[in-house]
PDB file of C-alpha atoms in Angstrom:
ATOM      1  CA  UNK A  58      -8.127 -33.309  29.836  1.00 53.00           C
ATOM      2  CA  UNK A  59     -10.026 -36.118  28.876  1.00 61.00           C
ATOM      3  CA  UNK A  60      -9.408 -37.198  25.366  1.00 57.00           C
ATOM      4  CA  UNK A  61     -12.698 -36.702  23.997  1.00 58.00           C
ATOM      5  CA  UNK A  62     -12.658 -33.139  25.117  1.00 61.00           C
ATOM      6  CA  UNK A  63      -9.188 -32.640  23.240  1.00 58.00           C
ATOM      7  CA  UNK A  64     -10.603 -33.860  20.144  1.00 80.00           C
ATOM      8  CA  UNK A  65     -13.790 -31.703  20.435  1.00 80.00           C
ATOM      9  CA  UNK A  66     -11.256 -28.715  21.274  1.00 83.00           C
ATOM     10  CA  UNK A  67      -8.804 -29.623  18.098  1.00 88.00           C
ATOM     11  CA  UNK A  68     -12.154 -29.858  15.834  1.00 89.00           C
ATOM     12  CA  UNK A  69     -13.543 -26.644  17.070  1.00 90.00           C
ATOM     13  CA  UNK A  70     -10.108 -24.818  16.337  1.00 91.00           C
ATOM     14  CA  UNK A  71     -10.001 -26.835  12.963  1.00 93.00           C
ATOM     15  CA  UNK A  72     -13.416 -25.124  12.210  1.00 95.00           C
ATOM     16  CA  UNK A  73     -12.508 -21.753  13.047  1.00 93.00           C
ATOM     17  CA  UNK A  74      -9.282 -21.660  11.122  1.00 92.00           C
ATOM     18  CA  UNK A  75     -11.418 -22.892   8.064  1.00 94.00           C
ATOM     19  CA  UNK A  76     -13.957 -20.352   8.311  1.00 93.00           C
ATOM     20  CA  UNK A  77     -11.282 -17.346   8.521  1.00 89.00           C
ATOM     21  CA  UNK A  78      -9.784 -18.651   5.485  1.00 89.00           C
ATOM     22  CA  UNK A  79     -12.938 -18.344   3.961  1.00 91.00           C
ATOM     23  CA  UNK A  80     -13.912 -14.932   5.067  1.00 88.00           C
ATOM     24  CA  UNK A  81     -10.361 -14.087   4.051  1.00 82.00           C
ATOM     25  CA  UNK A  82     -11.044 -15.419   0.335  1.00 84.00           C
ATOM     26  CA  UNK A  83     -14.650 -14.833  -0.264  1.00 85.00           C
ATOM     27  CA  UNK A  84     -15.764 -12.326   2.564  1.00 83.00           C
ATOM     28  CA  UNK A  85     -18.309 -12.642   5.455  1.00 86.00           C
ATOM     29  CA  UNK A  86     -21.170 -12.499   3.175  1.00 85.00           C
ATOM     30  CA  UNK A  87     -19.702 -15.246   1.124  1.00 87.00           C
ATOM     31  CA  UNK A  88     -19.167 -18.067   3.701  1.00 91.00           C
ATOM     32  CA  UNK A  89     -21.806 -20.587   4.315  1.00 93.00           C
ATOM     33  CA  UNK A  90     -21.512 -23.515   6.719  1.00 93.00           C
ATOM     34  CA  UNK A  91     -21.811 -25.953   3.952  1.00 93.00           C
ATOM     35  CA  UNK A  92     -18.355 -24.551   2.699  1.00 94.00           C
ATOM     36  CA  UNK A  93     -16.559 -24.800   6.051  1.00 95.00           C
ATOM     37  CA  UNK A  94     -17.684 -28.424   6.013  1.00 94.00           C
ATOM     38  CA  UNK A  95     -16.577 -28.943   2.336  1.00 94.00           C
ATOM     39  CA  UNK A  96     -13.058 -27.610   3.167  1.00 94.00           C
ATOM     40  CA  UNK A  97     -12.617 -29.886   5.891  1.00 93.00           C
ATOM     41  CA  UNK A  98     -14.308 -33.141   4.634  1.00 92.00           C
ATOM     42  CA  UNK A  99     -17.139 -33.059   7.192  1.00 93.00           C
ATOM     43  CA  UNK A 100     -20.896 -33.093   7.476  1.00 92.00           C
ATOM     44  CA  UNK A 101     -22.110 -29.527   8.111  1.00 91.00           C
ATOM     45  CA  UNK A 102     -24.039 -31.009  10.708  1.00 92.00           C
ATOM     46  CA  UNK A 103     -20.548 -31.194  12.679  1.00 91.00           C
ATOM     47  CA  UNK A 104     -20.115 -27.778  12.023  1.00 93.00           C
ATOM     48  CA  UNK A 105     -23.520 -26.736  13.608  1.00 92.00           C
ATOM     49  CA  UNK A 106     -22.746 -29.507  16.358  1.00 92.00           C
ATOM     50  CA  UNK A 107     -19.854 -26.915  17.214  1.00 92.00           C
ATOM     51  CA  UNK A 108     -21.570 -23.829  16.717  1.00 93.00           C
ATOM     52  CA  UNK A 109     -25.063 -23.570  16.789  1.00 90.00           C
ATOM     53  CA  UNK A 110     -25.741 -21.202  13.953  1.00 91.00           C
ATOM     54  CA  UNK A 111     -23.646 -19.307  11.176  1.00 91.00           C
ATOM     55  CA  UNK A 112     -23.568 -16.118  13.038  1.00 89.00           C
ATOM     56  CA  UNK A 113     -22.197 -17.982  16.107  1.00 91.00           C
ATOM     57  CA  UNK A 114     -19.279 -19.432  14.059  1.00 93.00           C
ATOM     58  CA  UNK A 115     -18.899 -16.103  11.897  1.00 90.00           C
ATOM     59  CA  UNK A 116     -18.574 -14.151  15.776  1.00 88.00           C
ATOM     60  CA  UNK A 117     -16.145 -16.917  17.054  1.00 91.00           C
ATOM     61  CA  UNK A 118     -13.707 -16.739  14.362  1.00 89.00           C
ATOM     62  CA  UNK A 119     -13.261 -13.294  14.371  1.00 84.00           C
ATOM     63  CA  UNK A 120     -12.859 -13.197  18.183  1.00 85.00           C
ATOM     64  CA  UNK A 121     -10.519 -16.279  17.814  1.00 86.00           C
ATOM     65  CA  UNK A 122      -8.349 -14.148  15.270  1.00 82.00           C
ATOM     66  CA  UNK A 123      -8.031 -10.978  16.890  1.00 80.00           C
ATOM     67  CA  UNK A 124      -7.464 -12.687  20.521  1.00 81.00           C
ATOM     68  CA  UNK A 125      -4.389 -14.064  19.268  1.00 78.00           C
ATOM     69  CA  UNK A 126      -3.111 -10.899  17.721  1.00 76.00           C
ATOM     70  CA  UNK A 127      -4.160  -9.193  21.185  1.00 80.00           C
ATOM     71  CA  UNK A 128      -2.162 -11.588  23.488  1.00 80.00           C
ATOM     72  CA  UNK A 129       0.756 -10.641  21.145  1.00 77.00           C
ATOM     73  CA  UNK A 130      -0.169  -6.676  21.572  1.00 79.00           C
ATOM     74  CA  UNK A 131      -0.502  -6.998  25.449  1.00 80.00           C
ATOM     75  CA  UNK A 132       2.907  -8.834  25.887  1.00 80.00           C
ATOM     76  CA  UNK A 133       4.462  -5.304  24.849  1.00 79.00           C
ATOM     77  CA  UNK A 134       3.049  -3.949  28.040  1.00 81.00           C
ATOM     78  CA  UNK A 135       5.083  -5.985  30.473  1.00 82.00           C
ATOM     79  CA  UNK A 136       8.231  -6.534  28.502  1.00 79.00           C
ATOM     80  CA  UNK A 137      11.394  -4.544  29.665  1.00 78.00           C
ATOM     81  CA  UNK A 138      12.943  -4.943  25.717  1.00 83.00           C
ATOM     82  CA  UNK A 139      13.529  -1.964  23.938  1.00 85.00           C
ATOM     83  CA  UNK A 140      12.614   1.968  24.819  1.00 91.00           C
ATOM     84  CA  UNK A 141       9.178   2.971  24.619  1.00 92.00           C
ATOM     85  CA  UNK A 142       9.187   4.369  21.336  1.00 93.00           C
ATOM     86  CA  UNK A 143      10.473   1.258  20.054  1.00 91.00           C
ATOM     87  CA  UNK A 144       7.555  -0.781  21.925  1.00 90.00           C
ATOM     88  CA  UNK A 145       5.163   1.643  20.774  1.00 92.00           C
ATOM     89  CA  UNK A 146       6.271   1.447  17.181  1.00 90.00           C
ATOM     90  CA  UNK A 147       6.342  -2.100  17.447  1.00 87.00           C
ATOM     91  CA  UNK A 148       2.723  -2.159  18.678  1.00 88.00           C
ATOM     92  CA  UNK A 149       1.712   0.166  15.808  1.00 89.00           C
ATOM     93  CA  UNK A 150       3.263  -2.096  13.512  1.00 85.00           C
ATOM     94  CA  UNK A 151       1.211  -5.436  14.784  1.00 81.00           C
ATOM     95  CA  UNK A 152      -2.130  -2.739  14.965  1.00 81.00           C
ATOM     96  CA  UNK A 153      -1.325  -1.160  11.304  1.00 78.00           C
ATOM     97  CA  UNK A 154      -1.725  -2.522   8.004  1.00 72.00           C
ATOM     98  CA  UNK A 155       2.317  -3.548   7.362  1.00 63.00           C
ATOM     99  CA  UNK A 156       2.620  -7.089   6.784  1.00 51.00           C
ATOM    100  CA  UNK A 157      -0.878  -8.305   8.291  1.00 48.00           C
ATOM    101  CA  UNK A 158      -3.357  -8.082   5.193  1.00 45.00           C
ATOM    102  CA  UNK A 159      -5.134 -11.055   6.072  1.00 52.00           C
ATOM    103  CA  UNK A 160      -6.043  -9.663   9.386  1.00 73.00           C
ATOM    104  CA  UNK A 161      -7.185  -6.520   7.993  1.00 79.00           C
ATOM    105  CA  UNK A 162      -9.192  -8.052   5.450  1.00 77.00           C
ATOM    106  CA  UNK A 163     -11.065  -9.790   8.192  1.00 80.00           C
ATOM    107  CA  UNK A 164     -11.275  -6.448  10.333  1.00 82.00           C
ATOM    108  CA  UNK A 165     -12.585  -4.439   7.310  1.00 84.00           C
ATOM    109  CA  UNK A 166     -14.970  -7.681   6.549  1.00 83.00           C
ATOM    110  CA  UNK A 167     -16.227  -7.498  10.129  1.00 85.00           C
ATOM    111  CA  UNK A 168     -16.625  -3.727  10.228  1.00 87.00           C
ATOM    112  CA  UNK A 169     -18.935  -4.098   7.183  1.00 86.00           C
ATOM    113  CA  UNK A 170     -21.014  -7.225   8.407  1.00 85.00           C
ATOM    114  CA  UNK A 171     -21.387  -5.522  11.948  1.00 87.00           C
ATOM    115  CA  UNK A 172     -23.526  -2.742  10.547  1.00 88.00           C
ATOM    116  CA  UNK A 173     -26.165  -5.847   9.818  1.00 87.00           C
ATOM    117  CA  UNK A 174     -25.247  -8.202  12.893  1.00 85.00           C
ATOM    118  CA  UNK A 175     -25.564  -6.623  16.459  1.00 88.00           C
ATOM    119  CA  UNK A 176     -23.830  -9.644  18.175  1.00 86.00           C
ATOM    120  CA  UNK A 177     -20.652  -8.754  15.492  1.00 85.00           C
ATOM    121  CA  UNK A 178     -20.866  -5.327  16.371  1.00 89.00           C
ATOM    122  CA  UNK A 179     -20.606  -6.075  19.991  1.00 89.00           C
ATOM    123  CA  UNK A 180     -17.427  -8.423  19.810  1.00 86.00           C
ATOM    124  CA  UNK A 181     -15.773  -5.659  17.772  1.00 87.00           C
ATOM    125  CA  UNK A 182     -16.532  -3.080  19.698  1.00 90.00           C
ATOM    126  CA  UNK A 183     -15.130  -4.780  22.769  1.00 88.00           C
ATOM    127  CA  UNK A 184     -11.712  -6.038  20.673  1.00 85.00           C
ATOM    128  CA  UNK A 185     -11.185  -2.746  19.006  1.00 87.00           C
ATOM    129  CA  UNK A 186     -11.227  -0.880  22.748  1.00 91.00           C
ATOM    130  CA  UNK A 187      -8.748  -3.535  23.908  1.00 88.00           C
ATOM    131  CA  UNK A 188      -6.368  -2.878  21.204  1.00 88.00           C
ATOM    132  CA  UNK A 189      -6.901   0.874  21.837  1.00 92.00           C
ATOM    133  CA  UNK A 190      -6.568   0.453  25.490  1.00 93.00           C
ATOM    134  CA  UNK A 191      -3.090  -1.245  24.773  1.00 91.00           C
ATOM    135  CA  UNK A 192      -1.771   1.630  23.004  1.00 94.00           C
ATOM    136  CA  UNK A 193      -3.085   4.216  25.440  1.00 96.00           C
ATOM    137  CA  UNK A 194      -1.184   2.230  28.401  1.00 94.00           C
ATOM    138  CA  UNK A 195       2.173   2.145  26.230  1.00 94.00           C
ATOM    139  CA  UNK A 196       1.875   6.192  25.577  1.00 96.00           C
ATOM    140  CA  UNK A 197       1.489   6.552  29.303  1.00 97.00           C
ATOM    141  CA  UNK A 198       4.072   4.155  29.938  1.00 94.00           C
ATOM    142  CA  UNK A 199       6.325   6.511  28.187  1.00 95.00           C
ATOM    143  CA  UNK A 200       4.862   9.631  29.563  1.00 97.00           C
ATOM    144  CA  UNK A 201       5.947   8.205  33.169  1.00 96.00           C
ATOM    145  CA  UNK A 202       9.186   7.319  31.892  1.00 94.00           C
ATOM    146  CA  UNK A 203      10.010  10.853  30.530  1.00 95.00           C
ATOM    147  CA  UNK A 204      10.192   9.334  27.089  1.00 95.00           C
ATOM    148  CA  UNK A 205       7.010  10.857  25.948  1.00 97.00           C
ATOM    149  CA  UNK A 206       5.452  14.461  26.105  1.00 97.00           C
ATOM    150  CA  UNK A 207       2.038  14.460  25.974  1.00 97.00           C
ATOM    151  CA  UNK A 208      -1.121  15.559  28.695  1.00 97.00           C
ATOM    152  CA  UNK A 209      -3.606  12.850  26.792  1.00 97.00           C
ATOM    153  CA  UNK A 210      -2.463   9.433  26.022  1.00 98.00           C
ATOM    154  CA  UNK A 211      -5.969   8.515  25.577  1.00 97.00           C
ATOM    155  CA  UNK A 212      -6.085  11.289  22.626  1.00 98.00           C
ATOM    156  CA  UNK A 213      -2.913  10.238  21.037  1.00 98.00           C
ATOM    157  CA  UNK A 214      -3.982   6.400  20.945  1.00 97.00           C
ATOM    158  CA  UNK A 215      -7.325   7.337  19.151  1.00 97.00           C
ATOM    159  CA  UNK A 216      -5.606   9.440  16.626  1.00 97.00           C
ATOM    160  CA  UNK A 217      -2.681   7.032  15.854  1.00 96.00           C
ATOM    161  CA  UNK A 218      -5.178   4.202  15.868  1.00 94.00           C
ATOM    162  CA  UNK A 219      -7.362   6.243  13.554  1.00 94.00           C
ATOM    163  CA  UNK A 220      -5.009   7.084  11.223  1.00 95.00           C
ATOM    164  CA  UNK A 221      -3.635   3.463  10.694  1.00 92.00           C
ATOM    165  CA  UNK A 222      -7.489   2.165  10.429  1.00 91.00           C
ATOM    166  CA  UNK A 223      -7.781   4.915   7.310  1.00 91.00           C
ATOM    167  CA  UNK A 224      -4.446   3.856   6.112  1.00 90.00           C
ATOM    168  CA  UNK A 225      -5.212  -0.031   6.070  1.00 87.00           C
ATOM    169  CA  UNK A 226      -8.594   0.813   3.959  1.00 87.00           C
ATOM    170  CA  UNK A 227      -6.183   2.184   1.616  1.00 88.00           C
ATOM    171  CA  UNK A 228      -3.489  -0.495   1.540  1.00 85.00           C
ATOM    172  CA  UNK A 229      -5.828  -3.458   1.813  1.00 80.00           C
ATOM    173  CA  UNK A 230      -9.190  -2.737   0.124  1.00 79.00           C
ATOM    174  CA  UNK A 231      -7.839  -0.646  -2.639  1.00 81.00           C
ATOM    175  CA  UNK A 232      -5.137  -2.822  -3.797  1.00 75.00           C
ATOM    176  CA  UNK A 233      -2.099  -1.442  -2.015  1.00 73.00           C
ATOM    177  CA  UNK A 234      -3.283   2.102  -3.196  1.00 81.00           C
ATOM    178  CA  UNK A 235      -0.167   3.232  -0.534  1.00 88.00           C
ATOM    179  CA  UNK A 236       3.059   0.869   0.138  1.00 87.00           C
ATOM    180  CA  UNK A 237       4.002  -0.591   3.603  1.00 85.00           C
ATOM    181  CA  UNK A 238       7.262   1.940   3.875  1.00 89.00           C
ATOM    182  CA  UNK A 239       4.536   4.970   3.073  1.00 91.00           C
ATOM    183  CA  UNK A 240       2.577   3.630   6.264  1.00 89.00           C
ATOM    184  CA  UNK A 241       5.745   3.087   8.434  1.00 89.00           C
ATOM    185  CA  UNK A 242       7.357   6.422   7.623  1.00 92.00           C
ATOM    186  CA  UNK A 243       4.007   8.388   8.406  1.00 94.00           C
ATOM    187  CA  UNK A 244       3.746   6.349  11.610  1.00 92.00           C
ATOM    188  CA  UNK A 245       7.050   7.375  12.675  1.00 92.00           C
ATOM    189  CA  UNK A 246       6.238  10.858  11.636  1.00 95.00           C
ATOM    190  CA  UNK A 247       3.271  10.620  13.838  1.00 96.00           C
ATOM    191  CA  UNK A 248       4.688   9.455  17.124  1.00 95.00           C
ATOM    192  CA  UNK A 249       7.175  11.872  16.476  1.00 95.00           C
ATOM    193  CA  UNK A 250       4.578  14.927  16.223  1.00 96.00           C
ATOM    194  CA  UNK A 251       2.380  13.868  18.737  1.00 97.00           C
ATOM    195  CA  UNK A 252       4.910  12.552  21.542  1.00 96.00           C
ATOM    196  CA  UNK A 253       7.992  15.007  20.790  1.00 93.00           C
ATOM    197  CA  UNK A 254      10.272  12.304  20.106  1.00 89.00           C
ATOM    198  CA  UNK A 255      12.831  12.025  17.326  1.00 80.00           C
ATOM    199  CA  UNK A 256      11.575  10.246  14.317  1.00 68.00           C
TER     200      UNK A 256
END
């Protein structure tokens, strides 16, 4: 790869990282291109050179952050480490608000901003579907192995992730109204109830 291309890619990553930091600190509506530029000690023109508009920068930053998380989650589909129950718990821990508050702040900000930004809404819908698809596939693998009992892996995935979405709002948006231990315990209980496994 030519050096100029490497430098351009590195600069884009720096801009995305700075944007994510600012979104976490101020929310999407509080981020301006000049803030990103100031944080990196560059000109706003350089930010717009890499990202045509602020909206495209926000969408790209959101996609970048969630793609990293999704890559880790999707790896659980191909690993042979642990039982299916352990793998599902790991996936739901990664999905849920148990120790990943900055990521959840980003999701909550994204949901809110997507009400006014169709491009962001489309990206969030795709990413959210991919998260749920991994959970659905893990449940289906557990059913195929005989470890889980359900005739509706998709329904189980929707109920588990919807529960975690709601708990995330309580934990992250409302200053940890519930604890990480609460989330972990309730998730274990939900898996046991939904899939007939020992809690």
